[in-house]
Amino acid sequence: MKAEPIGKLISHLHRQNQKILVKKLMPYGIGSGGQHSFLKLILNRPGITQDLLTHELKFDKATTARSVKQLEESGYIERKIDPKDRRSYLLHPTAKALDFAPTLQSILNEFNRNLTRNLTDEEEAQLIALLQKVSQNPME
């Protein structure tokens, strides 16, 4: 029996991941497109620019702009003009986001526990190390 291609398995896991997270985060007004990833980074790095957010999360600028707009409209973040570059915005979490942060982290922790529930601690550590190694390969 031939093993499934790694890319196919990763893609399948990603789609499953998105479906589950969208369902769990929908009651909080957080939608698809990786909005939870954007919010988490903004919570961890208040004042990050939209360009740096795009670069760090490896999304395209259009996806970042849509997610930032939706998070702002949902009351989770606010944009402030960067005093060093008036063409750029600094992204800050609102009080609503700060209050929601423990719930978000709990949802993500539960998801990760379920994802790895059939792995030993050593297998989970190995999987993380291997995926980090693979993700460092330049994609062309």
XYZ file of N, CA and C in Angstrom:
420
model
N 0.842 -1.181 0.000
C 0.000 0.000 0.000
C 0.893 1.252 0.000
N 0.572 2.168 -0.892
C 1.359 3.390 -1.039
C 0.898 4.445 -0.030
N 1.853 5.101 0.603
C 1.538 6.158 1.572
C 0.958 7.364 0.849
N 0.047 8.059 1.534
C -0.530 9.271 0.960
C 0.529 10.370 0.929
N 0.474 11.248 -0.063
C 1.437 12.361 -0.125
C 1.306 13.268 1.098
N 2.423 13.751 1.588
C 2.445 14.613 2.768
C 1.603 15.867 2.546
N 1.738 16.475 1.370
C 0.965 17.687 1.075
C -0.529 17.459 1.176
N -0.985 16.306 0.719
C -2.410 15.970 0.781
C -2.856 15.829 2.235
N -2.041 15.169 3.052
C -2.391 14.996 4.464
C -2.437 16.338 5.190
N -1.463 17.192 4.920
C -1.431 18.513 5.556
C -2.637 19.336 5.118
N -2.966 19.277 3.836
C -4.120 20.010 3.316
C -5.413 19.518 3.968
N -5.548 18.208 4.097
C -6.731 17.618 4.717
C -6.854 18.076 6.177
N -5.754 18.026 6.916
C -5.762 18.472 8.306
C -6.116 19.953 8.413
N -5.589 20.751 7.493
C -5.872 22.186 7.507
C -7.368 22.442 7.293
N -7.966 21.764 6.314
C -9.399 21.955 6.046
C -10.240 21.530 7.246
N -9.891 20.379 7.841
C -10.602 19.921 9.044
C -10.463 20.949 10.168
N -9.253 21.417 10.364
C -8.938 22.400 11.386
C -9.829 23.634 11.212
N -9.884 24.158 10.003
C -10.656 25.369 9.739
C -12.145 25.154 9.997
N -12.689 24.022 9.574
C -14.115 23.745 9.793
C -14.447 23.724 11.280
N -13.632 23.031 12.049
C -13.872 22.900 13.490
C -13.735 24.256 14.171
N -12.652 24.976 13.869
C -12.428 26.263 14.529
C -13.489 27.295 14.152
N -13.912 27.306 12.896
C -14.963 28.245 12.482
C -16.228 27.985 13.292
N -16.571 26.706 13.456
C -17.770 26.343 14.212
C -17.648 26.762 15.682
N -16.477 26.551 16.278
C -16.278 26.880 17.694
C -16.176 28.388 17.935
N -15.663 29.136 16.957
C -15.454 30.572 17.145
C -16.610 31.435 16.639
N -17.502 30.847 15.837
C -18.624 31.598 15.270
C -19.474 32.310 16.334
N -19.767 31.669 17.470
C -20.584 32.370 18.475
C -19.924 33.639 19.013
N -18.626 33.780 18.822
C -17.898 34.950 19.309
C -17.683 36.000 18.211
N -18.240 35.753 17.026
C -18.111 36.704 15.933
C -16.768 36.649 15.232
N -16.074 35.526 15.390
C -14.792 35.353 14.709
C -15.018 34.336 13.602
N -14.725 34.740 12.378
C -15.023 33.900 11.235
C -13.824 33.149 10.708
N -13.939 32.803 9.452
C -12.903 32.006 8.795
C -11.776 32.900 8.302
N -10.886 32.316 7.522
C -9.780 33.078 6.953
C -8.640 33.287 7.931
N -8.633 32.485 8.983
C -7.534 32.596 9.931
C -7.649 33.768 10.886
N -8.869 34.314 11.049
C -9.032 35.479 11.928
C -8.484 35.218 13.323
N -8.641 33.996 13.816
C -8.129 33.691 15.155
C -6.607 33.836 15.211
N -5.921 33.501 14.117
C -4.461 33.645 14.071
C -4.059 35.117 14.121
N -4.783 35.944 13.385
C -4.512 37.376 13.393
C -4.757 37.957 14.787
N -5.892 37.591 15.385
C -6.225 38.116 16.705
C -5.201 37.674 17.746
N -4.800 36.424 17.676
C -3.830 35.915 18.650
C -2.504 36.682 18.559
N -2.042 36.941 17.344
C -0.782 37.674 17.182
C -0.924 39.124 17.649
N -2.056 39.738 17.365
C -2.288 41.117 17.815
C -2.360 41.168 19.346
N -2.964 40.158 19.954
C -3.000 40.085 21.419
C -1.590 39.952 21.995
N -0.758 39.162 21.324
C 0.606 38.929 21.805
C 1.563 40.067 21.474
N 1.231 40.839 20.431
C 2.124 41.919 19.994
C 1.318 43.186 19.714
N 0.729 43.789 20.749
C -0.061 45.012 20.531
C 0.786 46.071 19.827
N 0.186 46.708 18.821
C 0.892 47.747 18.085
C 1.606 47.225 16.851
N 1.399 45.952 16.524
C 2.009 45.378 15.316
C 1.376 46.050 14.091
N 2.151 46.209 13.035
C 1.604 46.791 11.807
C 0.935 45.700 10.973
N 0.077 46.133 10.084
C -0.605 45.198 9.202
C 0.405 44.487 8.291
N 1.426 45.212 7.830
C 2.445 44.593 6.972
C 3.218 43.510 7.719
N 3.576 43.782 8.951
C 4.308 42.794 9.743
C 3.416 41.591 10.059
N 2.150 41.838 10.297
C 1.179 40.772 10.523
C 1.128 39.849 9.306
N 1.056 40.442 8.124
C 1.039 39.680 6.872
C 2.298 38.834 6.750
N 3.430 39.450 7.003
C 4.713 38.760 6.875
C 4.849 37.615 7.885
N 4.520 37.872 9.131
C 4.701 36.872 10.186
C 3.774 35.673 10.025
N 2.539 35.918 9.598
C 1.576 34.823 9.458
C 1.597 34.190 8.070
N 2.347 34.796 7.163
C 2.504 34.276 5.807
C 1.172 34.165 5.053
N 0.348 35.190 5.242
C -0.883 35.330 4.463
C -0.627 36.390 3.404
N -1.504 36.468 2.411
C -1.361 37.548 1.437
C -2.002 38.812 2.005
N -1.655 39.960 1.409
C -2.117 41.253 1.927
C -3.639 41.375 1.910
N -4.281 40.809 0.894
C -5.740 40.909 0.798
C -6.419 40.145 1.939
N -5.923 38.959 2.251
C -6.486 38.169 3.351
C -6.294 38.901 4.674
N -5.102 39.462 4.861
C -4.839 40.217 6.085
C -5.791 41.405 6.188
N -5.948 42.151 5.106
C -6.824 43.329 5.120
C -8.266 42.935 5.455
N -8.758 41.852 4.854
C -10.127 41.391 5.145
C -10.276 40.995 6.611
N -9.313 40.230 7.110
C -9.391 39.758 8.496
C -9.307 40.913 9.484
N -8.404 41.846 9.227
C -8.267 43.013 10.101
C -9.568 43.814 10.105
N -10.146 44.017 8.927
C -11.404 44.759 8.824
C -12.509 44.055 9.613
N -12.611 42.739 9.463
C -13.657 41.992 10.172
C -13.440 42.007 11.683
N -12.188 41.871 12.106
C -11.898 41.922 13.542
C -12.192 43.307 14.115
N -11.929 44.336 13.319
C -12.229 45.706 13.755
C -13.748 45.904 13.843
N -14.472 45.441 12.831
C -15.933 45.584 12.827
C -16.585 44.793 13.957
N -15.955 43.683 14.357
C -16.477 42.865 15.455
C -16.078 43.405 16.818
N -15.248 44.451 16.838
C -14.875 45.087 18.089
C -13.697 44.468 18.816
N -12.927 43.625 18.114
C -11.787 42.964 18.752
C -10.480 43.748 18.643
N -10.372 44.562 17.610
C -9.134 45.334 17.442
C -9.468 46.759 17.033
N -8.484 47.626 17.221
C -8.602 48.988 16.711
C -7.311 49.338 15.986
N -7.476 50.136 14.947
C -6.318 50.595 14.174
C -6.011 52.023 14.569
N -4.731 52.276 14.804
C -4.280 53.635 15.112
C -3.180 54.003 14.124
N -3.207 55.236 13.659
C -2.184 55.674 12.711
C -0.824 55.602 13.389
N 0.136 55.055 12.666
C 1.514 54.945 13.164
C 2.138 56.333 13.135
N 2.532 56.877 14.297
C 3.118 58.219 14.307
C 4.437 58.305 13.535
N 5.109 57.176 13.337
C 6.376 57.158 12.598
C 6.161 57.056 11.091
N 4.977 56.560 10.695
C 4.662 56.403 9.269
C 3.159 56.592 9.122
N 2.743 57.791 8.769
C 1.321 58.143 8.722
C 0.521 57.315 7.714
N 1.203 56.559 6.846
C 0.491 55.713 5.876
C 0.202 54.324 6.448
N 0.726 54.049 7.622
C 0.631 52.728 8.224
C -0.225 52.771 9.487
N -0.831 51.629 9.808
C -1.641 51.528 11.016
C -1.012 50.549 11.997
N -1.157 50.872 13.281
C -0.760 49.970 14.358
C -2.031 49.299 14.858
N -1.975 48.009 15.050
C -3.157 47.241 15.439
C -3.084 46.908 16.929
N -4.163 47.244 17.630
C -4.212 47.029 19.079
C -5.462 46.235 19.447
N -5.343 45.338 20.425
C -6.535 44.635 20.906
C -7.402 45.580 21.735
N -8.694 45.389 21.657
C -9.628 46.169 22.473
C -9.848 45.440 23.802
N -10.609 46.066 24.686
C -10.965 45.423 25.962
C -11.725 44.123 25.689
N -12.560 44.132 24.659
C -13.307 42.924 24.290
C -12.339 41.791 23.938
N -11.300 42.095 23.187
C -10.307 41.088 22.804
C -9.548 40.588 24.024
N -9.172 41.498 24.897
C -8.438 41.105 26.102
C -9.292 40.207 26.990
N -10.583 40.511 27.087
C -11.501 39.666 27.862
C -11.677 38.296 27.206
N -11.661 38.265 25.879
C -11.877 37.025 25.120
C -10.623 36.148 25.039
N -9.451 36.729 25.257
C -8.181 36.006 25.072
C -8.122 34.674 25.808
N -8.514 34.575 27.079
C -8.459 33.260 27.744
C -9.393 32.226 27.103
N -10.553 32.673 26.642
C -11.493 31.771 25.972
C -10.899 31.279 24.657
N -10.318 32.194 23.887
C -9.672 31.825 22.628
C -8.573 30.797 22.882
N -7.733 31.061 23.866
C -6.635 30.140 24.156
C -7.169 28.781 24.598
N -8.236 28.771 25.354
C -8.850 27.518 25.796
C -9.379 26.711 24.604
N -10.030 27.388 23.680
C -10.550 26.729 22.472
C -9.395 26.137 21.668
N -8.326 26.908 21.491
C -7.165 26.429 20.721
C -6.461 25.280 21.440
N -6.350 25.366 22.759
C -5.725 24.280 23.523
C -6.535 22.986 23.411
N -7.844 23.117 23.533
C -8.717 21.940 23.422
C -8.594 21.321 22.030
N -8.575 22.181 21.015
C -8.445 21.677 19.650
C -7.135 20.902 19.487
N -6.041 21.461 19.986
C -4.740 20.792 19.859
C -4.694 19.491 20.646
N -5.327 19.466 21.820
C -5.389 18.209 22.591
C -6.126 17.141 21.798
N -7.253 17.516 21.189
C -8.013 16.551 20.387
C -7.233 16.092 19.164
N -6.520 17.016 18.560
C -5.740 16.692 17.358
C -4.662 15.655 17.647
N -4.065 15.726 18.823
C -2.936 14.851 19.147
C -3.289 13.781 20.192
N -4.562 13.559 20.418
C -4.968 12.651 21.500
C -4.476 11.212 21.327
N -4.199 10.791 20.107
C -3.712 9.426 19.882
C -2.187 9.342 19.839
N -1.509 10.433 20.151
C -0.049 10.451 20.134
C 0.498 10.445 21.559
N 1.647 9.824 21.724
C 2.347 9.936 23.004
C 2.978 11.316 23.065
N 3.450 11.705 24.237
C 4.124 13.001 24.370
C 5.340 13.068 23.447
N 6.060 11.952 23.350
C 7.254 11.911 22.492
C 6.869 12.037 21.018
N 5.791 11.364 20.610
C 5.336 11.458 19.221
C 4.876 12.876 18.890
N 4.186 13.505 19.833
C 3.733 14.886 19.615
C 4.930 15.819 19.446
N 5.931 15.674 20.303
C 7.137 16.507 20.202
C 7.847 16.262 18.873
N 7.907 15.010 18.460
C 8.559 14.671 17.192
C 7.775 15.262 16.015
N 6.451 15.152 16.064
C 5.620 15.707 14.994
C 5.832 17.216 14.884
N 5.838 17.904 16.009
C 6.048 19.354 16.009
C 7.410 19.687 15.406
N 8.436 18.970 15.838
C 9.791 19.222 15.325
C 9.859 18.984 13.815
N 9.244 17.914 13.351
C 9.287 17.600 11.916
C 8.501 18.624 11.102
N 7.338 19.026 11.590
C 6.548 20.022 10.859
C 7.261 21.376 10.825
N 7.922 21.735 11.922
C 8.702 22.981 11.919
C 9.835 22.898 10.910
N 10.463 21.760 10.836
C 11.569 21.567 9.901
C 11.071 21.673 8.457
N 9.969 21.008 8.174
C 9.395 21.042 6.825
C 8.934 22.444 6.468
N 8.360 23.166 7.448
C 7.834 24.502 7.152
C 8.949 25.515 6.872
N 10.190 25.183 7.209
C 11.306 26.083 6.922
C 11.810 25.948 5.492
N 11.356 24.905 4.783
C 11.759 24.732 3.384
C 11.163 25.871 2.557
N 11.985 26.508 1.730
C 11.414 27.567 0.883
C 10.453 26.976 -0.139
N 9.282 27.575 -0.265
C 8.302 27.121 -1.239
C 8.458 27.961 -2.490
N 8.427 27.305 -3.592
C 8.585 28.038 -4.868
C 7.413 27.843 -5.746
